[in-house]
Coordinates of C-alpha atoms in Angstrom, one line a residue:
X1 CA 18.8 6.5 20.4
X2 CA 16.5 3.1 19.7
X3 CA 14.6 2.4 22.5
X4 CA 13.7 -1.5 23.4
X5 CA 9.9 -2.4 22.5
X6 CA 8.0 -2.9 26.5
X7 CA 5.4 -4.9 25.2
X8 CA 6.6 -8.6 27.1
X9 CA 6.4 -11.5 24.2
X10 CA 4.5 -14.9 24.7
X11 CA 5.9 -17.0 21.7
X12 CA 4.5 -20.6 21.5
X13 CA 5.5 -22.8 18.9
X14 CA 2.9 -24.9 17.2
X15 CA 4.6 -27.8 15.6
X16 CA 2.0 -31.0 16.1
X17 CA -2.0 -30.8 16.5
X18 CA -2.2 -32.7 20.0
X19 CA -0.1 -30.5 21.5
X20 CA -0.6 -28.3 24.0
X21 CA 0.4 -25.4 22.1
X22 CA -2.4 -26.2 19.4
X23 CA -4.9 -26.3 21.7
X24 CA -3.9 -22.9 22.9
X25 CA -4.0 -21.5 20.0
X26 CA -7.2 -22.9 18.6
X27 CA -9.0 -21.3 22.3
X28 CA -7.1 -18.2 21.4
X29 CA -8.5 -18.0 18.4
X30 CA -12.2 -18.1 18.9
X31 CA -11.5 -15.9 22.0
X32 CA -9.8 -13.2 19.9
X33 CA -11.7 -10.1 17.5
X34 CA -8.1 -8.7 16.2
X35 CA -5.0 -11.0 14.7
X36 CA -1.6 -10.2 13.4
X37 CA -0.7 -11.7 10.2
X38 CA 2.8 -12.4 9.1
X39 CA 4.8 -15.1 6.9
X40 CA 8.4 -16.4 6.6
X41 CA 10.1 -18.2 3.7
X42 CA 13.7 -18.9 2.4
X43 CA 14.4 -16.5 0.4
X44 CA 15.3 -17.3 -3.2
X45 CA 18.8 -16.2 -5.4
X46 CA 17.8 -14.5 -8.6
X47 CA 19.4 -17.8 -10.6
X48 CA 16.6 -19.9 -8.6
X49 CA 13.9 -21.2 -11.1
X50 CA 10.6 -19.2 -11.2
X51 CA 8.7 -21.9 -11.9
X52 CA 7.0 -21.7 -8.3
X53 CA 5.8 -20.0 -5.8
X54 CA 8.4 -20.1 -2.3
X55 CA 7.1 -22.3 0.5
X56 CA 6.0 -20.7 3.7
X57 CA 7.8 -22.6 6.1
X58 CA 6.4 -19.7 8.9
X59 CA 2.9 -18.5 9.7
X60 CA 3.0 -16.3 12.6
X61 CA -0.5 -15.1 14.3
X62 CA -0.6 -12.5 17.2
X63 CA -3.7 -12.7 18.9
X64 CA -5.0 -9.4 21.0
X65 CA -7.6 -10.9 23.8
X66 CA -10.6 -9.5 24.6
X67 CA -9.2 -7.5 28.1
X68 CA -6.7 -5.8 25.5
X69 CA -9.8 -4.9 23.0
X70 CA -12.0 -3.5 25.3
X71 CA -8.6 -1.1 26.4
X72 CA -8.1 -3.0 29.6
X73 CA -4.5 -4.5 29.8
X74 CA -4.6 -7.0 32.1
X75 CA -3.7 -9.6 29.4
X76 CA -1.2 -9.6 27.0
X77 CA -1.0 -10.5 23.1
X78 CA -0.2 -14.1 22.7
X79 CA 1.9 -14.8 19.0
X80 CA 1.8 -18.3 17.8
X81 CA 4.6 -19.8 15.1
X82 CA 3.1 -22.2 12.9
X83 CA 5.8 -24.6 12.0
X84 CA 4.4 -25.5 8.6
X85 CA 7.2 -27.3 7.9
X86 CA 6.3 -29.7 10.7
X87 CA 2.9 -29.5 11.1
X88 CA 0.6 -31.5 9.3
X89 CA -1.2 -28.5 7.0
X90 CA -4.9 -30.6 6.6
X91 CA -5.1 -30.0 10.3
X92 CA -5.0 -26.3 9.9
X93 CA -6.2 -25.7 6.9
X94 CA -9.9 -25.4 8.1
X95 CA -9.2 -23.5 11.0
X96 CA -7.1 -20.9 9.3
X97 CA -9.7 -20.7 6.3
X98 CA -12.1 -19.6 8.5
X99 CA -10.5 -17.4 10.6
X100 CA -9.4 -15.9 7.1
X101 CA -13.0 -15.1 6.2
X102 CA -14.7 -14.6 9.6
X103 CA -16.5 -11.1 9.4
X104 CA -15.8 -11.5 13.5
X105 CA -12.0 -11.5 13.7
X106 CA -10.4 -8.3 12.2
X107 CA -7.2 -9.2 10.3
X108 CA -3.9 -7.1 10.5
X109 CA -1.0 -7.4 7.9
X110 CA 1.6 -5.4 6.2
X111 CA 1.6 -5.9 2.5
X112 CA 0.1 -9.4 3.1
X113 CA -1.6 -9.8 -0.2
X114 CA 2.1 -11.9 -1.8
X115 CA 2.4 -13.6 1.8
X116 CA -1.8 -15.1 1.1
X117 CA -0.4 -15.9 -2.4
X118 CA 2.7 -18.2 -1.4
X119 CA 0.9 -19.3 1.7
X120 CA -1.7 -20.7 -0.5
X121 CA 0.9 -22.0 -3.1
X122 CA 1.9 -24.5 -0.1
X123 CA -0.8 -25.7 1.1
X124 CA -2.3 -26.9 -1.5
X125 CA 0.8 -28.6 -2.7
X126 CA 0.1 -30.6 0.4
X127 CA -3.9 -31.7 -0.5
X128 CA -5.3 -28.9 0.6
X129 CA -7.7 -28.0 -2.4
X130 CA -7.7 -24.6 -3.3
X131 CA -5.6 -23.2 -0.7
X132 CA -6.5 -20.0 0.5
X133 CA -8.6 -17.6 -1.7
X134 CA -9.5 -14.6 0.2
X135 CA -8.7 -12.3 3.9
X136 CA -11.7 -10.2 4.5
X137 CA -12.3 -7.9 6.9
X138 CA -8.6 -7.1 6.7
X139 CA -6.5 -3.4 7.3
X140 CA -3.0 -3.1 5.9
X141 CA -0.6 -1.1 8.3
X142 CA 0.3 0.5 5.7
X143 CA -2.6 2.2 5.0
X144 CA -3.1 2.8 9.1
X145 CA -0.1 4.7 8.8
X146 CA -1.0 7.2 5.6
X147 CA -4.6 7.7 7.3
X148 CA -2.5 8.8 10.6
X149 CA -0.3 10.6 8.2
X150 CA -3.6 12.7 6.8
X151 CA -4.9 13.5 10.4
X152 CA -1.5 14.8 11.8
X153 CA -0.9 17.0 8.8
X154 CA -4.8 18.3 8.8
X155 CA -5.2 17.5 4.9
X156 CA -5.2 14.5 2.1
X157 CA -1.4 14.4 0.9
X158 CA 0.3 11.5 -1.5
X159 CA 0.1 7.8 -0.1
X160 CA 3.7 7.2 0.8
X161 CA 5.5 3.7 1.4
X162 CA 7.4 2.9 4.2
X163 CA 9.3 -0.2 5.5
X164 CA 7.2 -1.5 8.6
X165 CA 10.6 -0.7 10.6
X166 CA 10.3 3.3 9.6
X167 CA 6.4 2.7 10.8
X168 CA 7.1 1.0 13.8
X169 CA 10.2 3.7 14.9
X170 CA 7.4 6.5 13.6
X171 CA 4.5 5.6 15.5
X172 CA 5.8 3.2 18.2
X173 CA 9.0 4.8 19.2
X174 CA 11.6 1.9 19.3
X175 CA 13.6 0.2 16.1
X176 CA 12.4 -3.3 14.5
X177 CA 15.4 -5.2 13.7
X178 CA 15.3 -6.3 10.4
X179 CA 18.7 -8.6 10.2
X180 CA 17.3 -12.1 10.4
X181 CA 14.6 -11.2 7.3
X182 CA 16.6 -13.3 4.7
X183 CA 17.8 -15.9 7.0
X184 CA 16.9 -19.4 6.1
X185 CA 13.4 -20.3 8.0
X186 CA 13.5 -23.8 6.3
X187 CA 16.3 -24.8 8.8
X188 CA 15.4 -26.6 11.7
X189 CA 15.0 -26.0 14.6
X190 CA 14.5 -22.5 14.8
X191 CA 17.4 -20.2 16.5
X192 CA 15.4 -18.0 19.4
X193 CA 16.6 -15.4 17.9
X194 CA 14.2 -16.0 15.0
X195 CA 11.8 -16.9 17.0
X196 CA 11.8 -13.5 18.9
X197 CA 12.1 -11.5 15.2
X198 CA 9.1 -14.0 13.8
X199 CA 6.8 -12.7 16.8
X200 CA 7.9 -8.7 17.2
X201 CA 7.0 -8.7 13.0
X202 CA 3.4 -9.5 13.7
X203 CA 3.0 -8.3 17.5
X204 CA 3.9 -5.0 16.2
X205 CA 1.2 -5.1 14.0
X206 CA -1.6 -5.1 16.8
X207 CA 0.4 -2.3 18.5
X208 CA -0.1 0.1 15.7
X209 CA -3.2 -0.8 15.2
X210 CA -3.8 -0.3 18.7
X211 CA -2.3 3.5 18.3
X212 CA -4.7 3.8 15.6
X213 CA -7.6 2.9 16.9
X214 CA -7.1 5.0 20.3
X215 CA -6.3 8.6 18.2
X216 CA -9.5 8.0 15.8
X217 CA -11.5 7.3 18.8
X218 CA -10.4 10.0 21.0
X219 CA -10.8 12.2 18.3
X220 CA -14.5 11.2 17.3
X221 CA -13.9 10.3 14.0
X222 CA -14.5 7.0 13.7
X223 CA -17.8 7.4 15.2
X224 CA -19.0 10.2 13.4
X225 CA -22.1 9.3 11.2
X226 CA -22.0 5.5 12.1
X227 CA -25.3 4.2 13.2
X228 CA -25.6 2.3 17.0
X229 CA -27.4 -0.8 17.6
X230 CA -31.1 -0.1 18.8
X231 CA -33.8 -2.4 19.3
X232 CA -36.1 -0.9 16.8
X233 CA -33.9 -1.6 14.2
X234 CA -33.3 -5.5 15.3
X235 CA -36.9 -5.9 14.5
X236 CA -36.6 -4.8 11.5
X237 CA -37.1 -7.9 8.9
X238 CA -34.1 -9.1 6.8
X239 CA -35.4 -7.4 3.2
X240 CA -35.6 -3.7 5.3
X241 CA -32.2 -4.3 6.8
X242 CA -30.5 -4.8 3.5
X243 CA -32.3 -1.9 1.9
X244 CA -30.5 0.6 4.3
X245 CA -27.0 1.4 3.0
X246 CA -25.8 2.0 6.5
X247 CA -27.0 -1.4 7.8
X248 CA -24.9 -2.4 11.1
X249 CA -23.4 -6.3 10.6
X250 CA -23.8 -7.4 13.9
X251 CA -27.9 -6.6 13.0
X252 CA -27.0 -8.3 9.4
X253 CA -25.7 -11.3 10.8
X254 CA -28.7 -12.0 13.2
X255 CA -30.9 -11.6 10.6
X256 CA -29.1 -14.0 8.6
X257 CA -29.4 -16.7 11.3
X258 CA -32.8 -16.2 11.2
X259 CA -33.3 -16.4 7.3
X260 CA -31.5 -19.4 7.4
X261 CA -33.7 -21.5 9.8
X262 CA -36.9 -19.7 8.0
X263 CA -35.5 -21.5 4.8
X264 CA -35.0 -24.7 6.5
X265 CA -38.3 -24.8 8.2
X266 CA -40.2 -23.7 5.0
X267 CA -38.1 -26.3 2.3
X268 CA -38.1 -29.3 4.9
X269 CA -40.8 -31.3 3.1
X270 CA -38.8 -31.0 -0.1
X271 CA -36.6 -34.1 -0.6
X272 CA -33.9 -32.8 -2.4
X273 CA -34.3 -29.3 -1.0
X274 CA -33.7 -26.0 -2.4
X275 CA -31.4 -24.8 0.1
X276 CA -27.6 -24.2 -1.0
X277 CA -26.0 -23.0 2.1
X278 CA -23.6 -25.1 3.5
X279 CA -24.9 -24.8 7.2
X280 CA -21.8 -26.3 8.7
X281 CA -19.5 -23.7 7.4
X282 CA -22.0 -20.9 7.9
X283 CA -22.3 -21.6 11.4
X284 CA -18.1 -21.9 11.5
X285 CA -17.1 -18.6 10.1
X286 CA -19.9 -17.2 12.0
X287 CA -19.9 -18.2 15.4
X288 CA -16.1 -20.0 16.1
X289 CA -15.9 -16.2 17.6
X290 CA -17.4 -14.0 19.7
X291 CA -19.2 -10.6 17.6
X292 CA -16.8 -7.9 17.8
X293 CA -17.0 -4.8 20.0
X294 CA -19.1 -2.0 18.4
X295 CA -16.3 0.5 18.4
X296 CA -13.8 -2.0 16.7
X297 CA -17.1 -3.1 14.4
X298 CA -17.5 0.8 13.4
X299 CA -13.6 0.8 12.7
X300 CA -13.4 -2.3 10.6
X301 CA -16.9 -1.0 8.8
X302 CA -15.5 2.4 8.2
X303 CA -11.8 1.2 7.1
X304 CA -12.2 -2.3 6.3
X305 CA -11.1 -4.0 3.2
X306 CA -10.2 -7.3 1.6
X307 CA -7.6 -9.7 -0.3
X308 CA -8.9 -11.5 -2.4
X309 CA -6.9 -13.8 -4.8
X310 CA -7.7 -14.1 -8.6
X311 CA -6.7 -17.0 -11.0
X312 CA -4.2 -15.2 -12.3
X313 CA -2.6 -14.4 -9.0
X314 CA -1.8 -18.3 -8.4
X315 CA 0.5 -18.4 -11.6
X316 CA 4.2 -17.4 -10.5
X317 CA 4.9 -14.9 -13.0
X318 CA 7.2 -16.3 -16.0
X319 CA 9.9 -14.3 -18.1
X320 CA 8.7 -13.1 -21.3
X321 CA 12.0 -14.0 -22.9
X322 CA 13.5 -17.4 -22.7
X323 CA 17.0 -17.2 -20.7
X324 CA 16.4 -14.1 -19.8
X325 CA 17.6 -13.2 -16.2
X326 CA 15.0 -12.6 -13.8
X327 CA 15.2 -9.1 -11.9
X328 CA 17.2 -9.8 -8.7
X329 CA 14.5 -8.0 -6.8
X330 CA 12.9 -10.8 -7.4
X331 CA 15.3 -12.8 -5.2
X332 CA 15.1 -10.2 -2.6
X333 CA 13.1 -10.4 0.5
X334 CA 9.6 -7.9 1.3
X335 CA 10.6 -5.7 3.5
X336 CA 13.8 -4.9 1.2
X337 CA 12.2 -4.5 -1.5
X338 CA 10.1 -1.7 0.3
X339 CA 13.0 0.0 1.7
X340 CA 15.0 0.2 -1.4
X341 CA 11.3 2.1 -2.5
X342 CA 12.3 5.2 0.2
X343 CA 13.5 8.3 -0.5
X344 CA 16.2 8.8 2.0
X345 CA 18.4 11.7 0.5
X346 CA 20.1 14.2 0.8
X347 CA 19.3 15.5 -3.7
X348 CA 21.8 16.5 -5.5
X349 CA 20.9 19.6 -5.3
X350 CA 20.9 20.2 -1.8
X351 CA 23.2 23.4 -0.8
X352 CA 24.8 21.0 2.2
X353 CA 26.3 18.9 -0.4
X354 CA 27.0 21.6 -2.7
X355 CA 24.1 22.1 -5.0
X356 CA 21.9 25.0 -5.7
X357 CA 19.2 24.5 -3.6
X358 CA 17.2 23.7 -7.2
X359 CA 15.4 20.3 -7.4
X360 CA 15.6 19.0 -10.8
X361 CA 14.7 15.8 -12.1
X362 CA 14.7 13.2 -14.7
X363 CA 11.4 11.5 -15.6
X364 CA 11.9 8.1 -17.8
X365 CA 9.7 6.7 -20.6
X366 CA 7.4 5.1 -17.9
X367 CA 6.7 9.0 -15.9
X368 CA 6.7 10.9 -19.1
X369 CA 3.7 12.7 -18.4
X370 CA 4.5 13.1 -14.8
X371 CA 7.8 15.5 -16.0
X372 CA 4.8 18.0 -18.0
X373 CA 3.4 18.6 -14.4
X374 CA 6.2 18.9 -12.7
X375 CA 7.2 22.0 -15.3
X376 CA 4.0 23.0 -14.8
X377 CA 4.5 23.7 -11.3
X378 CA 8.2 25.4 -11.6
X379 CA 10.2 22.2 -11.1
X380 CA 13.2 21.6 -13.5
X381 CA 12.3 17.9 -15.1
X382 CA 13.9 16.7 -18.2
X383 CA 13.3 13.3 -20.2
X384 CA 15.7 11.3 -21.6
X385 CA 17.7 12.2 -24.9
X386 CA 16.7 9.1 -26.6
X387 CA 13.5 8.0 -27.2
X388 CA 14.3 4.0 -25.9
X389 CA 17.3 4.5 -23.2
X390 CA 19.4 2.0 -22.1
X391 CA 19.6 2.1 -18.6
X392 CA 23.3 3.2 -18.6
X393 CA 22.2 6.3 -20.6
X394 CA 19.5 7.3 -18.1
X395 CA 22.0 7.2 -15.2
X396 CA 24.8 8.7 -17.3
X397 CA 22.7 11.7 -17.8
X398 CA 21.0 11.7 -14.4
X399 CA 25.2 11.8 -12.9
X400 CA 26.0 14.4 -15.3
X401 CA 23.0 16.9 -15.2
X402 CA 22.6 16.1 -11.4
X403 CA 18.8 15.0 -11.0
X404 CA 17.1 12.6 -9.4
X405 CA 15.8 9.7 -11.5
X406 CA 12.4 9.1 -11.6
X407 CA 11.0 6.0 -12.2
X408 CA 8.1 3.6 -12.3
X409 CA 10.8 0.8 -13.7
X410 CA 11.8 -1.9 -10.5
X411 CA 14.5 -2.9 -12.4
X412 CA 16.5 0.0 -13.1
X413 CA 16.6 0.0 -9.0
X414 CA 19.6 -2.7 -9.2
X415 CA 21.0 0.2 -10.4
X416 CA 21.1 2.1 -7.4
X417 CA 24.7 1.7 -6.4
X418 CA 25.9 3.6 -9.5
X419 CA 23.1 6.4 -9.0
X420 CA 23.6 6.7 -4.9
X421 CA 21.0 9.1 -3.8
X422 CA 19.6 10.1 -7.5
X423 CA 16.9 7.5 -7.9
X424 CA 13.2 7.0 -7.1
X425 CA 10.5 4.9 -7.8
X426 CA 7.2 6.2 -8.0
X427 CA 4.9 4.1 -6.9
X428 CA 1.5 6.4 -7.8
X429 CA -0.3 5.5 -11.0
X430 CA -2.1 8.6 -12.1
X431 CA -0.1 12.2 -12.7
X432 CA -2.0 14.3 -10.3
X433 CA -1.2 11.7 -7.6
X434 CA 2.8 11.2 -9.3
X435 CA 3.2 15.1 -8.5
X436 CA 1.8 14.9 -5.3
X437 CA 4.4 12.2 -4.4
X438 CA 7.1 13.7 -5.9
X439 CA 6.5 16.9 -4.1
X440 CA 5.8 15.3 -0.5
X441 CA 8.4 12.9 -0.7
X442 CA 11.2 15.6 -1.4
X443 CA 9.7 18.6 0.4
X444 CA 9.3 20.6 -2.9
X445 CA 8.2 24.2 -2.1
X446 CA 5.4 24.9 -4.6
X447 CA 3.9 28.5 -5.2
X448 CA 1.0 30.2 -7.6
X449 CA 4.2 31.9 -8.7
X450 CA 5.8 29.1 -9.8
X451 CA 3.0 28.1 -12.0
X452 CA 3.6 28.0 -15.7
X453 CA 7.0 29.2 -15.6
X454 CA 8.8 27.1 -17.8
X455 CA 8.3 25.3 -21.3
X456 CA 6.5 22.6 -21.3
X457 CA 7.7 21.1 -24.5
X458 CA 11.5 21.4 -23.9
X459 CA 11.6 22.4 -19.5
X460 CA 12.8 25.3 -21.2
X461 CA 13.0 29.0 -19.2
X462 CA 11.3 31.9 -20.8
X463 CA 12.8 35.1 -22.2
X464 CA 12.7 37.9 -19.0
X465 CA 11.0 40.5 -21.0
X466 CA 7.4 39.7 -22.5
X467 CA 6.8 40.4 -26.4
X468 CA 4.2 42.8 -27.8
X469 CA 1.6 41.0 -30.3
X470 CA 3.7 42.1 -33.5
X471 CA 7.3 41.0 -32.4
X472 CA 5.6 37.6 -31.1
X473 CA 3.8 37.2 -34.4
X474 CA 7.2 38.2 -36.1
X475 CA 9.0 35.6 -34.1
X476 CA 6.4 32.7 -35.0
X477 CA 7.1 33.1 -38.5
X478 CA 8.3 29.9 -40.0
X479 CA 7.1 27.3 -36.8
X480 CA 4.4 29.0 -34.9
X481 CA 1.1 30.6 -35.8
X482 CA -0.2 33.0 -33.8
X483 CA -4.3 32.4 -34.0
X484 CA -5.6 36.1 -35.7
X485 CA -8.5 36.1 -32.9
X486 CA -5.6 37.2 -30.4
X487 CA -4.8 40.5 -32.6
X488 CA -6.8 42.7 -30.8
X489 CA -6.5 41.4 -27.2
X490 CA -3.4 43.6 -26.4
X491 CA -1.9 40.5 -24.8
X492 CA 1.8 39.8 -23.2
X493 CA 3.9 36.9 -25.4
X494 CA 6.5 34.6 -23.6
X495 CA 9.3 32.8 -25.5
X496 CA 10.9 30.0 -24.2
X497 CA 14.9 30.6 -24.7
X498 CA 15.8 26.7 -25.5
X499 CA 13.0 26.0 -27.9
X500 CA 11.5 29.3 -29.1
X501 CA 8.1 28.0 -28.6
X502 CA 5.6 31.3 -27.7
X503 CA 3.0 31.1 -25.2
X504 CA 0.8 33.6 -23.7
X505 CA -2.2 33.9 -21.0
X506 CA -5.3 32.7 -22.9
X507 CA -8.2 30.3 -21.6
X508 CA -6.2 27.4 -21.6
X509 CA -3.4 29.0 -19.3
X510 CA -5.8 30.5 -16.7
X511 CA -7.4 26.9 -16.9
X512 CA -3.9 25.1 -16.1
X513 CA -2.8 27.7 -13.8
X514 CA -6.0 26.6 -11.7
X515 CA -6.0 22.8 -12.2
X516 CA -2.8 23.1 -10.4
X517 CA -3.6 25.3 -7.6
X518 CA -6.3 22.9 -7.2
X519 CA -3.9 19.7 -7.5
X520 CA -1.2 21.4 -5.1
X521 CA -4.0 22.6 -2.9
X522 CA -2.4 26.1 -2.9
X523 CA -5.4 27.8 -2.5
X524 CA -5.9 26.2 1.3

């Protein structure tokens, strides 16, 4: 049973720059060391032109006060909708630049790097030179929620991705609606409805952050081999400071002040000068707000990271081929795009629906290498029959032998409704990490049993009984040659029943047998 959200909204729409609302939010923001970051647009149709970027019509910003940072609750998150569609964007260009790059306000998003990218796109088709470049010190909730993940379980497991709907019912307890995501945020004036679904899409944002930051403090970690400000260190000249790798900002950012005024004193009889810091936007995204908290500064320096927007990422990304169709998850909204990413079962295989209890799978072109270590750890994984499938043919075998497709391929996941409940998209880049997926997000039981138990050319099963040197070297003839070293060794043979191919237990089987007990951590 979904359980309403408790946390009471305060929603104020900023639509002009003299009113009240804007002045709220501008006090807000200098007053505030943690925001919520969220965008809206109109969603496209896969025949719109990709020529450009959508525009944001939407910028929501949740802003936790300083009562809730400090753990006291006597003042609620305030969430302000920008109506950029309104809103003259020159007047909050600066303003949102800075707060964008302030080391002093800690920004939250989910998956915001696209949302920078298209909120950029729009400004500076409205003057605004150069838009937006970079969000730093940022967190993605995504990542809050795999480092919860790690900490419950006790141990480092694959990165999985979740909808911020799943993460908000995980860690939060009550449902996110989702059904006004691809409604059309160009028409004026907004429906309150949207207004409420705008503001709970980047409220919750600070409320999982704020789970996140109460568990890793009460558990210590957080603070664990940070350094605390003392006044020996403060004295410490600018040079010293950056010489230490653990160097505390707050103490970097004094000394900074300080270098900067030494400069100016030292280069004032210069006439042209020799300074090239613009002081003006130093002292901006510096001091327009108050130095965070140390324990949220020893969060944000131990999990910290940034956005930051290359050349390439301001070019909407054309078709290769001319009249091509575009991939309709183009066309399709963020979050679901990230939910058609979830595994949500139940396999094929799965005894309730009348499988085996087996898992098997079928790797494509793109996770070839990922279906040699899933044989290598027991699991049944095939590869396509042709060497350049047709996406047809990959869920014509996938339906026939019963697997699960795995897949790297976004496109084949318009696909989905003839493949219900067989297809995946793996979203890890290197094998080790593939497996690790693959095995978390189906709950594959993995044993030092299991290990090098079936071909790994062909997925093959091996014979029952073992061969003795002479009938293995006998069986090798014409396709196989046993090396002559292994003669004398009085070793055990294995044949593999599809594809004859012999193997037995020399240096580089005991070597693969631990890589994987390693991989699949089967030793802990």
């Amino acid at each position: 049973m979904d359980s309403e959200p408790r946390t009471p909204l305060k929603i104020h729409l900023v639509s002009t720059p003299d009113s009240p609302e804007f002045a709220r939010f501008t006090r807000a923001l200098t007053r505030s060391s943690v925001v919520g970051l969220d965008a809206e647009w109109k969603p496209r149709r896969a025949s719109h032109p990709q020529s450009a970027f959508p525009t944001v019509t939407l910028l929501q910003v949740a802003c936790r006060p300083p009562a809730a940072a400090a753990a006291v609750a006597s003042e609620e998150p305030a969430v302000f909708l920008l109506d950029l569609s309104s809103i003259p964007l020159p007047s909050v260009w600066e303003i949102l630049r800075d707060v964008f790059a302030s080391p002093d306000v800690l920004k939250l998003g989910f998956r915001f790097k696209q949302d920078l990218t298209y909120l950029s796109s729009t400004f500076c088709a409205q003057g605004c030179d150069f838009g937006f470049d970079r969000v730093e010190p940022y967190i993605d909730i995504m990542g809050v929620h795999n480092i919860l993940r790690q900490k419950q379980l006790g141990r480092k497991t694959a990165k999985v991705s979740k909808s911020l709907a799943a993460i908000c019912e995980e860690l939060l307890g009550y449902s996110l609606s989702k059904e006004l995501q691809c409604s059309d945020w160009s028409q004026r004036p907004l429906t309150e409805e949207q207004k409420e679904y705008a503001a709970r899409d980047a409220l919750c944002l600070l409320e999982i952050f704020s789970v996140f930051q109460a568990k890793i403090i009460n558990k210590g970690k957080c603070l664990k081999g940070n350094v605390v400000l003392h006044s020996d260190r403060m004295n410490l000249g600018l040079k010293e400071i950056l010489k230490e790798s653990d160097t505390c900002s707050a103490i970097l950012r004094i000394k900074s002040f300080e270098a900067l005024h030494i400069v100016r004193t030292t280069t004032a009889e210069f006439p042209h000068g020799i300074v090239t810091v613009d002081e003006a936007s130093f002292r901006s995204s510096f001091q327009s707000t108050k130095p965070m908290d140390e324990a949220l500064l020893l969060v944000v320096r131990k999990y910290g990271e940034k956005i930051l927007l290359k050349e390439s990422d301001r070019r909407p990304k054309a078709s290769k081929k001319k009249g091509r169709k575009r991939s309709s998850l183009n066309s399709v909204s963020k979050e679901a795009r990230e939910t058609i990413d979830e595994w949500e079962g139940p396999a094929p295989w799965d005894i309730s629906t009348g499988g085996d209890g087996c898992p098997k799978f079928l790797c494509d072109v793109m996770v070839e290498g990922l279906a040699k270590h899933l044989r290598c750890v027991g699991i049944d994984a095939a590869i396509p029959h042709s060497k350049k499938p047709e996406p047809r043919e990959l869920i014509a075998q996938a339906h026939k032998e019963k697997r699960v497709l795995l897949t790297r391929d976004a496109k084949l996941l318009r696909h989905e409704y003839l493949l219900c409940n067989q297809i995946y998209r793996v979203k890890s880049l290197l094998k080790n990490e593939q497996l690790l997926e693959v095995i978390e997000a189906f709950q594959l039981k993995i044993s030092e049993d299991d290990l090098m138990s079936r071909c790994t050319k062909c997925n093959g099963r091996f014979i029952q009984k073992p061969l003795s040197t002479e009938e293995a070297v006998e069986a090798a003839k014409g396709f196989q040659r046993i090396p002559s070293c292994l003669f004398n060794k009085n070793l055990e043979f294995w044949q593999c029943m599809d594809c004859n191919q012999l193997y037995w237990e020399g240096t580089q089987y005991h070597n693969a047998v631990q890589k994987f007990i390693d991989v699949c951590k089967l030793n802990e």
